[in-house]
PDB file of C-alpha atoms and ligand atoms in Angstrom:
ATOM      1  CA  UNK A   1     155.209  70.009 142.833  1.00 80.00           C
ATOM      2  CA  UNK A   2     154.877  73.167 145.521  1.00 85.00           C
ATOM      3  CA  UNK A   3     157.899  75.077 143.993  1.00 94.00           C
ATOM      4  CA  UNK A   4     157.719  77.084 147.544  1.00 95.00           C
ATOM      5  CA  UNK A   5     157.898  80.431 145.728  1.00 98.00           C
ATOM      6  CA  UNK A   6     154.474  82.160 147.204  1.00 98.00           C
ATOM      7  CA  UNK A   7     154.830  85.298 148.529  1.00 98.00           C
ATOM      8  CA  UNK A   8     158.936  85.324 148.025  1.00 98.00           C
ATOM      9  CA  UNK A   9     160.198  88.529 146.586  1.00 98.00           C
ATOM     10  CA  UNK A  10     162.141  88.533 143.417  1.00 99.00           C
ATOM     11  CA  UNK A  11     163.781  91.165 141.142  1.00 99.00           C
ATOM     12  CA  UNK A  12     164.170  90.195 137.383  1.00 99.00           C
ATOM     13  CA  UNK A  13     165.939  92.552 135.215  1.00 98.00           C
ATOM     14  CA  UNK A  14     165.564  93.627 131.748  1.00 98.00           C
ATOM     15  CA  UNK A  15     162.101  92.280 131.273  1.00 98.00           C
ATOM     16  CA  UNK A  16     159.968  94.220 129.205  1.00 98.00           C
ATOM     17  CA  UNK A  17     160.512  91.628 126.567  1.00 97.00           C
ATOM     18  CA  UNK A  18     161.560  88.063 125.767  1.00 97.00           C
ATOM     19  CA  UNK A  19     163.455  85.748 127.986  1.00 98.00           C
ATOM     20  CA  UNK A  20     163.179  88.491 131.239  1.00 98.00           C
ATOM     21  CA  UNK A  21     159.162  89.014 131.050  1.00 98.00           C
ATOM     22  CA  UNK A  22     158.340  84.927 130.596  1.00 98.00           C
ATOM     23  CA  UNK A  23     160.666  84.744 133.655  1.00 98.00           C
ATOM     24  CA  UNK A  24     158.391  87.457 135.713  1.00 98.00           C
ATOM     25  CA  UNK A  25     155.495  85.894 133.911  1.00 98.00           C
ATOM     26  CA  UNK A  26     156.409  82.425 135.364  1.00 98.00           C
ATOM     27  CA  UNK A  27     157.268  83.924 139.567  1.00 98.00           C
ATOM     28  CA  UNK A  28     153.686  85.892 139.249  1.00 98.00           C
ATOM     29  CA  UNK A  29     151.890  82.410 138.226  1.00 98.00           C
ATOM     30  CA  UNK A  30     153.996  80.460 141.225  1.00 98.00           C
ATOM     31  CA  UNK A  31     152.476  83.424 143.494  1.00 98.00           C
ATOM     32  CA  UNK A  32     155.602  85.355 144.008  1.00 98.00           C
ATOM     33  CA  UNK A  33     155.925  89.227 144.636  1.00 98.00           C
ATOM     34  CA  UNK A  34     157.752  90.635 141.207  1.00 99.00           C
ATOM     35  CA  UNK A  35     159.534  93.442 140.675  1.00 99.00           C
ATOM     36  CA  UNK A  36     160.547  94.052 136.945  1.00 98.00           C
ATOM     37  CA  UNK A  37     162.964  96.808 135.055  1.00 98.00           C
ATOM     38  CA  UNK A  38     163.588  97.898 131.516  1.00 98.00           C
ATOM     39  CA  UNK A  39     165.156 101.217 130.043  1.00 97.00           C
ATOM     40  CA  UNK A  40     162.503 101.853 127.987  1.00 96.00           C
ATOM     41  CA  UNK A  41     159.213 103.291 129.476  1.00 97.00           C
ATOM     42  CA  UNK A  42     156.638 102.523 127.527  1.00 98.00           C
ATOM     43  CA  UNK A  43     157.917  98.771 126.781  1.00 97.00           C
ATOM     44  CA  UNK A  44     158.056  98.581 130.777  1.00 98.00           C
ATOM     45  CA  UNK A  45     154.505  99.737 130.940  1.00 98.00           C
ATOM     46  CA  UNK A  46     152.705  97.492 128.252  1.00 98.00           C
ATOM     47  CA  UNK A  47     154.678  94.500 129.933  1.00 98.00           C
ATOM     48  CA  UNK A  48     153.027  95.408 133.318  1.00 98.00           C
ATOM     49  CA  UNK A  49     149.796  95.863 131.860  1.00 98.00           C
ATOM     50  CA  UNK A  50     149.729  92.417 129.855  1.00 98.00           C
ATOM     51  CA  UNK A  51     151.634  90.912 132.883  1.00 98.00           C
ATOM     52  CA  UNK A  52     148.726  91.776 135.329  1.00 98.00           C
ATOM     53  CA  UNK A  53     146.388  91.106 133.035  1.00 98.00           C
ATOM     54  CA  UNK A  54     147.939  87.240 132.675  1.00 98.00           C
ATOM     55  CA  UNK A  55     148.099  87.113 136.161  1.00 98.00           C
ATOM     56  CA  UNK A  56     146.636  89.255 138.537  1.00 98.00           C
ATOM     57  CA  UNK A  57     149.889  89.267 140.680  1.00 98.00           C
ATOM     58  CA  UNK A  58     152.075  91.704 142.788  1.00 98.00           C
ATOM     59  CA  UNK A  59     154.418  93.106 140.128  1.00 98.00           C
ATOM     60  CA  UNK A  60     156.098  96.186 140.288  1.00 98.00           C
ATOM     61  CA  UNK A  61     157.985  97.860 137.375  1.00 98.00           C
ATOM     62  CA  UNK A  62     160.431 100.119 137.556  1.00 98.00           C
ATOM     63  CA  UNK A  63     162.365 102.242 134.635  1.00 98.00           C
ATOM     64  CA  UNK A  64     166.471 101.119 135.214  1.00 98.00           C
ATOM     65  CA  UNK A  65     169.204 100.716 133.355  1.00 98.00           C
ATOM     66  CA  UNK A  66     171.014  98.162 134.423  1.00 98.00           C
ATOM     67  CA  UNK A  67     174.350  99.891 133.568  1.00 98.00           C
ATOM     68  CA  UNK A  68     173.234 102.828 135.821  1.00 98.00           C
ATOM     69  CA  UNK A  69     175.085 102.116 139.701  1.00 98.00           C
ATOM     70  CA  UNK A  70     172.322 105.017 140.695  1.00 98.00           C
ATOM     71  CA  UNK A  71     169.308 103.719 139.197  1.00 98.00           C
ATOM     72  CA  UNK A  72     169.867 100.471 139.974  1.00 98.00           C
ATOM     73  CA  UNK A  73     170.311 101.379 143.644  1.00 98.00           C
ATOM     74  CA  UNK A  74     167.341 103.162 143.103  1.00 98.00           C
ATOM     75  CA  UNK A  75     165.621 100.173 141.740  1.00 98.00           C
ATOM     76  CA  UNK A  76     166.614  97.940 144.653  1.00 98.00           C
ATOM     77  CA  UNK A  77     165.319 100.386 146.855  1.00 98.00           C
ATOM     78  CA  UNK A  78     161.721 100.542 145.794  1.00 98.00           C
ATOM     79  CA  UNK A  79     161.673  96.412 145.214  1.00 98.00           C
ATOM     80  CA  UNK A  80     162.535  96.227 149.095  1.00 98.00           C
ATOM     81  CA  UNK A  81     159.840  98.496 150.532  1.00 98.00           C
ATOM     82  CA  UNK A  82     157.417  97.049 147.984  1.00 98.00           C
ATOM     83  CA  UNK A  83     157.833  93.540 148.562  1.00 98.00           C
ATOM     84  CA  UNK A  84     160.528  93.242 150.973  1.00 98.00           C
ATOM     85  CA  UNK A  85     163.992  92.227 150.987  1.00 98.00           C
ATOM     86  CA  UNK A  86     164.885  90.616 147.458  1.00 98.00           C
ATOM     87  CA  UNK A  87     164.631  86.584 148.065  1.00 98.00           C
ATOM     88  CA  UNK A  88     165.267  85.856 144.244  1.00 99.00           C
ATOM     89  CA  UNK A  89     167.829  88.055 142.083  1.00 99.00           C
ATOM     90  CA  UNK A  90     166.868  87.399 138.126  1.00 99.00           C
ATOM     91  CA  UNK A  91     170.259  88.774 136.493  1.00 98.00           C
ATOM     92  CA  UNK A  92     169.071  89.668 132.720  1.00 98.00           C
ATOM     93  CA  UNK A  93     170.301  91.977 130.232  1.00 97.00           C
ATOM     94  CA  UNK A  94     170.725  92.648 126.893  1.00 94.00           C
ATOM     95  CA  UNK A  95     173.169  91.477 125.217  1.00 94.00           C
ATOM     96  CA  UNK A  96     177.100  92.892 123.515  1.00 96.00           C
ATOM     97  CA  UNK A  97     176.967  93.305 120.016  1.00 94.00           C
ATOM     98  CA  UNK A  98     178.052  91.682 117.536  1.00 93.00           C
ATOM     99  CA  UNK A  99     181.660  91.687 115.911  1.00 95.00           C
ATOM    100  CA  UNK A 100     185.093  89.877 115.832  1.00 96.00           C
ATOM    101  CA  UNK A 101     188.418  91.067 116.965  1.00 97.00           C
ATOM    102  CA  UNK A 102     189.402  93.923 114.921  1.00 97.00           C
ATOM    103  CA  UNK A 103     185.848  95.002 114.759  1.00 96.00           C
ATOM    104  CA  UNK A 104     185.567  95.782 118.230  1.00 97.00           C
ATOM    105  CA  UNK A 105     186.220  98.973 119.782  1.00 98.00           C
ATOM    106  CA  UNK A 106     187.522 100.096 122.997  1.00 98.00           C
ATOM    107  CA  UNK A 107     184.513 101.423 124.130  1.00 98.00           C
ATOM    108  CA  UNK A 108     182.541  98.734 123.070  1.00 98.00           C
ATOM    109  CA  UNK A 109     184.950  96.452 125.271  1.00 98.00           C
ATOM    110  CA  UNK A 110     184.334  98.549 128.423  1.00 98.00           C
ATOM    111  CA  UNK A 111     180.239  98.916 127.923  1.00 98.00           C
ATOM    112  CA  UNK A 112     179.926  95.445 127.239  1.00 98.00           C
ATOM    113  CA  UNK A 113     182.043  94.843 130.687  1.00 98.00           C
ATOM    114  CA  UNK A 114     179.322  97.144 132.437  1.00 98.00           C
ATOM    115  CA  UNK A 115     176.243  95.791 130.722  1.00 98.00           C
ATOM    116  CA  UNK A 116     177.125  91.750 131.158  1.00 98.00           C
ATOM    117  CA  UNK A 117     179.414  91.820 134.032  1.00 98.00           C
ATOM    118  CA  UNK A 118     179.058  94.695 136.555  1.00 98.00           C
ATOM    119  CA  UNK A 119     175.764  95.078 136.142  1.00 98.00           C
ATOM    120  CA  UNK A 120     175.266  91.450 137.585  1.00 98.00           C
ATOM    121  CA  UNK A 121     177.797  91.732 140.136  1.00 98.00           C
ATOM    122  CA  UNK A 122     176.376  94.919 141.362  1.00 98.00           C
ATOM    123  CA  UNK A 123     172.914  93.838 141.604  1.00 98.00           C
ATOM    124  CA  UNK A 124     174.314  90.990 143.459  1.00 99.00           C
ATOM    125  CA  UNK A 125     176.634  92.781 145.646  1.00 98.00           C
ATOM    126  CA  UNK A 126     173.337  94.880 146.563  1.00 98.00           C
ATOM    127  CA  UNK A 127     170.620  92.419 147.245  1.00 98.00           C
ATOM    128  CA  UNK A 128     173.709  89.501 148.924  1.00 98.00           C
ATOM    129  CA  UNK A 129     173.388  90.738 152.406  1.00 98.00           C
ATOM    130  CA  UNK A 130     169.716  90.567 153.197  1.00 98.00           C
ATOM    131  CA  UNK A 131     169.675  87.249 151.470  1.00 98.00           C
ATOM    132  CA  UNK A 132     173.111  85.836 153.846  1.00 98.00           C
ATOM    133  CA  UNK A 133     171.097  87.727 156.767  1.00 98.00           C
ATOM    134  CA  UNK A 134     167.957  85.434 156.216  1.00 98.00           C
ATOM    135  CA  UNK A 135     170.093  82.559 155.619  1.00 98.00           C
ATOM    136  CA  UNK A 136     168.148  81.934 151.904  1.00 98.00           C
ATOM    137  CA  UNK A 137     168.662  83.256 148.665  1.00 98.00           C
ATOM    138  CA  UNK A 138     168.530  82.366 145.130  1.00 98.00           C
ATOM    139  CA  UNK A 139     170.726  84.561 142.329  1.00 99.00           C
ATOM    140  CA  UNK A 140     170.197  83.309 138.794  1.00 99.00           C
ATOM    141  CA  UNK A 141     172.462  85.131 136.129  1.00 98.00           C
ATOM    142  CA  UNK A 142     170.703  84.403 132.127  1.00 98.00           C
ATOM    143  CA  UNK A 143     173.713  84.015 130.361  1.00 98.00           C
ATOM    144  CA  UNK A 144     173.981  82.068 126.687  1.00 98.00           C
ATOM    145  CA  UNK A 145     174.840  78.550 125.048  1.00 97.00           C
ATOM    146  CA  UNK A 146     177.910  80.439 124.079  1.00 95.00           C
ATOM    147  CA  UNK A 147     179.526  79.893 126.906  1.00 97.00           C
ATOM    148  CA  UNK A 148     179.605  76.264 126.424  1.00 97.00           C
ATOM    149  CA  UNK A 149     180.553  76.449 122.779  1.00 96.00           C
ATOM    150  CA  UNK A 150     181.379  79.412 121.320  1.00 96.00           C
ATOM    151  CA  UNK A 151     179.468  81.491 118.886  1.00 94.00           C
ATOM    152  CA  UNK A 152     181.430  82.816 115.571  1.00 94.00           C
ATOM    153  CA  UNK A 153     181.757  86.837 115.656  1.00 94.00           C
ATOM    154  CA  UNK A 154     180.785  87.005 119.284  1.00 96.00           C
ATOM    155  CA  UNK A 155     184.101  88.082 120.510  1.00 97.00           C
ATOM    156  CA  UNK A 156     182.598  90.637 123.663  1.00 98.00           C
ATOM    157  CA  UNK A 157     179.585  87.691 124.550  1.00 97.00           C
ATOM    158  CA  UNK A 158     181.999  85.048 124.612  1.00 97.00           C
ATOM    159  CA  UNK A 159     184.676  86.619 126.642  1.00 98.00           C
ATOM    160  CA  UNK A 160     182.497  88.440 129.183  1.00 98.00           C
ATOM    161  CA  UNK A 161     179.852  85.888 130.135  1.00 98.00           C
ATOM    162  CA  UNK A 162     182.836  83.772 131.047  1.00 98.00           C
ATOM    163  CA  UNK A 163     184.306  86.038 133.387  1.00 98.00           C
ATOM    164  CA  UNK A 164     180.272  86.104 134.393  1.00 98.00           C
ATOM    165  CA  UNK A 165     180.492  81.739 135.093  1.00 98.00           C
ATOM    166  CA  UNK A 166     184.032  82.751 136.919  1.00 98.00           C
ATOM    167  CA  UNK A 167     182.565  85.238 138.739  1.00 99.00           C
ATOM    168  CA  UNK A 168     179.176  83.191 139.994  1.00 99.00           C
ATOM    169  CA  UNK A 169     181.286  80.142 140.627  1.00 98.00           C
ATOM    170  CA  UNK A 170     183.113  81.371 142.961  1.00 99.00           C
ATOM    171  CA  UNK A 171     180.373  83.415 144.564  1.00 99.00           C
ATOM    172  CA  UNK A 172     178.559  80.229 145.104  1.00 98.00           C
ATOM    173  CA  UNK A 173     180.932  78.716 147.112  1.00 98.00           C
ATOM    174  CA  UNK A 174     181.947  82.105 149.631  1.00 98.00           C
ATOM    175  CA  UNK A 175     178.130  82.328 150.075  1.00 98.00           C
ATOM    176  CA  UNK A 176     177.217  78.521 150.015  1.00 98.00           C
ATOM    177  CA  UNK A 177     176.578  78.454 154.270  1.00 98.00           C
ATOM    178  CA  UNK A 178     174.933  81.504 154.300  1.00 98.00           C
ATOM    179  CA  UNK A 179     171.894  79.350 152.232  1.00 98.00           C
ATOM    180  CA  UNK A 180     172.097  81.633 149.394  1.00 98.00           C
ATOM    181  CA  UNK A 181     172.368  79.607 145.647  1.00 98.00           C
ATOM    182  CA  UNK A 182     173.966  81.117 142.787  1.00 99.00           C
ATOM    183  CA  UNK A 183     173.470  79.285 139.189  1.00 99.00           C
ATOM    184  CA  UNK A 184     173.448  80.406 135.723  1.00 98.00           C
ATOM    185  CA  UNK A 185     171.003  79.564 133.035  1.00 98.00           C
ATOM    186  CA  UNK A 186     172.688  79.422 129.319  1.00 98.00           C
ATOM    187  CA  UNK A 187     169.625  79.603 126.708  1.00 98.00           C
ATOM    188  CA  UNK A 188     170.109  78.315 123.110  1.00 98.00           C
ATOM    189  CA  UNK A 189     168.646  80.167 120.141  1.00 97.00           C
ATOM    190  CA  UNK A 190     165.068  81.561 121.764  1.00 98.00           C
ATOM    191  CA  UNK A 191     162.073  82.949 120.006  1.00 98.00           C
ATOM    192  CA  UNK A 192     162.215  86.588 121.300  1.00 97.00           C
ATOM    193  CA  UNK A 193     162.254  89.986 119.149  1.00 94.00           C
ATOM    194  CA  UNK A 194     166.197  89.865 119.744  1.00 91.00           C
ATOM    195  CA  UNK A 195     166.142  86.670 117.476  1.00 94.00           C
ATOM    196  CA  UNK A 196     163.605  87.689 115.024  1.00 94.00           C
ATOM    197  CA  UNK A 197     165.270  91.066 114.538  1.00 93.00           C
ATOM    198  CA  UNK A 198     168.018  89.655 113.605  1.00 91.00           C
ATOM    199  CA  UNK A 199     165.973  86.846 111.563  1.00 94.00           C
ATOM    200  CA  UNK A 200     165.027  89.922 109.514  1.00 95.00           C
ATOM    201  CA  UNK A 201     168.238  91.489 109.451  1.00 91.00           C
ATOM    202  CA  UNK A 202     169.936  88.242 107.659  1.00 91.00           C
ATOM    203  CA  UNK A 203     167.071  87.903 105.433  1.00 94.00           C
ATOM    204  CA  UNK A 204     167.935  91.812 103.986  1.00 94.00           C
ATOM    205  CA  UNK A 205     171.561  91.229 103.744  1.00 92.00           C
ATOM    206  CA  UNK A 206     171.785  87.785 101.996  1.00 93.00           C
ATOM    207  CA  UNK A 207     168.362  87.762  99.753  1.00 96.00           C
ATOM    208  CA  UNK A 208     166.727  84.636 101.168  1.00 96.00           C
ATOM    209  CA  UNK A 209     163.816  84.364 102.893  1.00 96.00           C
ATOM    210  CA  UNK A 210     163.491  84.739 106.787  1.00 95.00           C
ATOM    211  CA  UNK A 211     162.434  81.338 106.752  1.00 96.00           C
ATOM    212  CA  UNK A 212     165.602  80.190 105.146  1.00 97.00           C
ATOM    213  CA  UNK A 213     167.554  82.204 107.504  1.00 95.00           C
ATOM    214  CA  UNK A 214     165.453  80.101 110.625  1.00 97.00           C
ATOM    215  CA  UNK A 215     166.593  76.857 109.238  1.00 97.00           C
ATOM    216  CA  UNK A 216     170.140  77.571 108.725  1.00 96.00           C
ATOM    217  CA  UNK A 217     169.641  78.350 112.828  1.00 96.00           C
ATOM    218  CA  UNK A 218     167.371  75.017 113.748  1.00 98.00           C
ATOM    219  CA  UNK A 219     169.581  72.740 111.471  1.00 98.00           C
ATOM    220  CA  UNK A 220     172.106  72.969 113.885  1.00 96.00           C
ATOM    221  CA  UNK A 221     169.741  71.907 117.007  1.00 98.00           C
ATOM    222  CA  UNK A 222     168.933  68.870 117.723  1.00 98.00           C
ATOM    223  CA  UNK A 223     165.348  69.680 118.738  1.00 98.00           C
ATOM    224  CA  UNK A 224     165.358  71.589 115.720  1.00 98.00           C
ATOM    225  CA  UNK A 225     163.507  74.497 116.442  1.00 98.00           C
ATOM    226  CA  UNK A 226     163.709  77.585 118.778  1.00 98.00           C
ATOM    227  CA  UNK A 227     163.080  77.541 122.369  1.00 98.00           C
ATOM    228  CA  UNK A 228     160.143  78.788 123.946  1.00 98.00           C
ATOM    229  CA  UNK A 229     160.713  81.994 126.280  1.00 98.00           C
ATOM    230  CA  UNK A 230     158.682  80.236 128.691  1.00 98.00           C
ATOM    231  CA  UNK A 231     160.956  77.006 128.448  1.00 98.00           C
ATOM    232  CA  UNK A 232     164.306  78.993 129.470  1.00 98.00           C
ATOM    233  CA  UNK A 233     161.540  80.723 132.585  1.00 98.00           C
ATOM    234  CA  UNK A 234     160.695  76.983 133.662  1.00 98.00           C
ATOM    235  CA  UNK A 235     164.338  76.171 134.800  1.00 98.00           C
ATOM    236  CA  UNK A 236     165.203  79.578 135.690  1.00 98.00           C
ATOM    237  CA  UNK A 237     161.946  78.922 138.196  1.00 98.00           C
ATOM    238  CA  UNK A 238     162.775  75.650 138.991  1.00 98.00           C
ATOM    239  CA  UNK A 239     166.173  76.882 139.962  1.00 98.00           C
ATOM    240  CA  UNK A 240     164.418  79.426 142.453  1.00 98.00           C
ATOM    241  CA  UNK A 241     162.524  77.077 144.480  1.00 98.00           C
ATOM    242  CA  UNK A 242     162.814  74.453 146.789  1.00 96.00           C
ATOM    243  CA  UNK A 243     163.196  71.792 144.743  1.00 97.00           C
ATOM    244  CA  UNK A 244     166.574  72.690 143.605  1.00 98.00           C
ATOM    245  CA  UNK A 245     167.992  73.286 146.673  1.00 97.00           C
ATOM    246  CA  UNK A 246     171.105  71.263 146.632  1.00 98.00           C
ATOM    247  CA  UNK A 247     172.280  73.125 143.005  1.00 98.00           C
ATOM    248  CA  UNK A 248     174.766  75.467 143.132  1.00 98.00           C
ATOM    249  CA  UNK A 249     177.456  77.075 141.062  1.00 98.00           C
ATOM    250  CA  UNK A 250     175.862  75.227 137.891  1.00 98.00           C
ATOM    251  CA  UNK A 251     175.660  76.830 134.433  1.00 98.00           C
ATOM    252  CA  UNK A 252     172.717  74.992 132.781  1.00 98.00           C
ATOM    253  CA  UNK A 253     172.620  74.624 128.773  1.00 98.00           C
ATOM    254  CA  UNK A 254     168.359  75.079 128.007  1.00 98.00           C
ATOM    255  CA  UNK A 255     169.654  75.282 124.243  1.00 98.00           C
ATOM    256  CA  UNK A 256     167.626  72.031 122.571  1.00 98.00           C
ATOM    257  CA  UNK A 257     171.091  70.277 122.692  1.00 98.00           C
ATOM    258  CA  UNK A 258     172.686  72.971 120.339  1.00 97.00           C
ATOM    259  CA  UNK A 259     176.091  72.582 122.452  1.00 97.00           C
ATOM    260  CA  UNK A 260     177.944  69.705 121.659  1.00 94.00           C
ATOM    261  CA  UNK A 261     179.518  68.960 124.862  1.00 94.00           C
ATOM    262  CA  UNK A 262     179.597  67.039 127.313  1.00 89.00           C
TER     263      UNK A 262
HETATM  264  P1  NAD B   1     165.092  90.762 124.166  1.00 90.90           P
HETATM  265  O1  NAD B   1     165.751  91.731 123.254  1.00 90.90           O
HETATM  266  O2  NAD B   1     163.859  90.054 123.714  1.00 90.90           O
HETATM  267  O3  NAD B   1     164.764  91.484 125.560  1.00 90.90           O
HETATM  268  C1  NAD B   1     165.784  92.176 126.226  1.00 90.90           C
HETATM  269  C2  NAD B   1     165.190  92.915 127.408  1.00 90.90           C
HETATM  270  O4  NAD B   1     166.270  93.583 128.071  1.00 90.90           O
HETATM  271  C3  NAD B   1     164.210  94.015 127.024  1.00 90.90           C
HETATM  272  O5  NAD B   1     163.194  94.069 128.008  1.00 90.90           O
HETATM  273  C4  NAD B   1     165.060  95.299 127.088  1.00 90.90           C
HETATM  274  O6  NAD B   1     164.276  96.433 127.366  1.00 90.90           O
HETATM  275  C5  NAD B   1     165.947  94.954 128.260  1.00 90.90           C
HETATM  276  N1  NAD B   1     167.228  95.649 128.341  1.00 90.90           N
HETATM  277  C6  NAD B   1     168.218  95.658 127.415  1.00 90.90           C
HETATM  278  N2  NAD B   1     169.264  96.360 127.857  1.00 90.90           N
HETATM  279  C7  NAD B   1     168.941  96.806 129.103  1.00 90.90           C
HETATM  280  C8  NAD B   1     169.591  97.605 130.069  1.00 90.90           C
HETATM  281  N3  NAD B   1     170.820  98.100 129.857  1.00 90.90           N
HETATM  282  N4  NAD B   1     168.962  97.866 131.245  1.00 90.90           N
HETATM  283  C9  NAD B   1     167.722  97.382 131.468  1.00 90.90           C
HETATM  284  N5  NAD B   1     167.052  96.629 130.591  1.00 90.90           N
HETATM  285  C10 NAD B   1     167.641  96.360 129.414  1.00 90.90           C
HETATM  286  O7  NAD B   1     166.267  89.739 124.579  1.00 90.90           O
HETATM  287  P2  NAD B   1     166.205  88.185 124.948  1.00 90.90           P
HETATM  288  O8  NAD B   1     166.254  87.413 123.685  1.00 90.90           O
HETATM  289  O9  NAD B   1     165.128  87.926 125.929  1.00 90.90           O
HETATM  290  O10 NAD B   1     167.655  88.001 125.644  1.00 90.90           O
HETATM  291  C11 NAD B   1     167.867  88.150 127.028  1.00 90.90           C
HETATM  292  C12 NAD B   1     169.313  87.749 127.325  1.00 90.90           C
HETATM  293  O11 NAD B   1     169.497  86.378 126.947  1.00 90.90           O
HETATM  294  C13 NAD B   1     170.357  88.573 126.542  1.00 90.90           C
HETATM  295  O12 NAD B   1     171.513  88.737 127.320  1.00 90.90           O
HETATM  296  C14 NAD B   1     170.663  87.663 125.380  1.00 90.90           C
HETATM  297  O13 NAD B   1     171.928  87.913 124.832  1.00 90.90           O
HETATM  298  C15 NAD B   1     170.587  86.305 126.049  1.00 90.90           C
HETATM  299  N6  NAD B   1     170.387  85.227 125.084  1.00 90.90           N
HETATM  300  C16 NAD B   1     169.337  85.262 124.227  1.00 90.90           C
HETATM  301  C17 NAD B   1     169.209  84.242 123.303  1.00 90.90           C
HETATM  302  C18 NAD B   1     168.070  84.235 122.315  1.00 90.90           C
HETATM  303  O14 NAD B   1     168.141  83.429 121.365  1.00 90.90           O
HETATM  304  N7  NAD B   1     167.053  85.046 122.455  1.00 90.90           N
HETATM  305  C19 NAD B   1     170.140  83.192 123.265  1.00 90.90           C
HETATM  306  C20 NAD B   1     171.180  83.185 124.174  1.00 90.90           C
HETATM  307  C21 NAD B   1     171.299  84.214 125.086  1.00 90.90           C
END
């Protein structure tokens, strides 16, 4: 299938790592112009290195914080006269911590807001006009299973990717004629070095082996195992091309069936 993506310009943030670099990995195979960002410098510049080195695609990478209104600005700015206008908005982060009500501080609640909302609706708000001006767009917001179902002692992720779904819901339909398609992808437990850190991190605070830890994760999947980075990428691509052009305002569970709803 011709996933029309060749030569399109798209933006994925936070992808140094994980989730956010198969996603680039998967646009620079379909042909498309890539611009990535991560916080951390030398992260960033390994991932361009192996990324170009996968590939040899157009990818640019640029150092952002995607809690930074200046540097993301700043960000946009160099996508567009790299590649052009942004076609395809990736919306990745990292995600709150960890923690249950009385856990949770203040400030926690208002950097979370920044890092999971704002920085999404910014990016959005930033890249939305070129997109309604060319009468096609794609944003795609990587969210979590949690919203679906959610996850025990994830008080900030559970609240604030909601208000995330609210948010691109009703996007979708104010921006709907204008050709522009906003969906969410909500990834079950994925084999990145946010999983196995905290893989680790269980093993060292309970005494059992990581292994253990992994099946006490995977027991509760029906496809019992972790995804694939690349297997969240494929829908967030699929979602990005032609093919899915009458989907909007979905949020998509790629979570093995760990969400038992309907
Ligand atoms: P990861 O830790 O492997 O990679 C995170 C990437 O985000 C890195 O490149 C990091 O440099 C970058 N990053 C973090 N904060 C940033 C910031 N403020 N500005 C710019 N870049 C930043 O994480 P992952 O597992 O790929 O997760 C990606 C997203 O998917 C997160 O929001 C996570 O909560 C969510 N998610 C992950 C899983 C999973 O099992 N891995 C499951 C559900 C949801």
């Amino acid at each position: 299938m011709d996933f029309g993506l060749q030569g399109k310009s798209v933006l994925v943030t936070a992808a140094s790592k994980g989730i956010g670099k198969a996603t680039a990995l998967g646009f620079l195979r379909e042909g498309a112009k890539v611009t990535i960002c991560a916080r951390d410098a030398d992260g960033l510049k390994l991932a361009h290195e192996e990324l170009v080195a996968a590939t040899g695609g157009q990818l640019l990478a640029i150092q952002a914080d995607v809690t930074d209104a200046k540097q993301v600005a700043e960000l946009v700015e160099a996508a567009e006269s790299a590649h052009g206008p942004i076609q395809v908005l990736v919306n990745n982060a990292g995600g709150p911590p960890p923690g249950d009500h009385k856990a949770i501080t203040e400030s926690q609640w208002t950097n979370s807001f920044e890092l999971t909302v704002q920085s999404a609706v910014r990016l959005t708000n930033l890249v939305l006009p070129e997109m309604e001006k060319a009468g096609w767009g794609r944003v795609i917001n990587i969210s979590s299973y949690s919203v679906k179902q959610p996850m025990d002692n994830m008080m900030l992720s559970n609240s604030l990717r909601l208000a995330v779904l609210g948010w691109a819901k009703t996007l979708s339909s104010e921006v709907a004629e204008s050709g522009v398609l906003v969906n969410t992808v909500c990834p079950g437990w994925t084999d990145t070095d946010r999983v196995n850190g905290l893989l680790q991190h269980q093993s060292l605070e309970h005494g059992v082996s990581e292994a253990e830890v992994l099946a006490t994760i995977t027991d509760k999947v029906p496809l019992n195992r972790l995804a694939h980075a690349e297997e969240i990428a494929n829908v967030i691509i699929f979602l990005a091309s032609e093919a899915a052009s009458y989907v909007t305002g979905a949020a998509i569970p790629v979570d093995g069936g760990a969400a038992r709803v309907v």
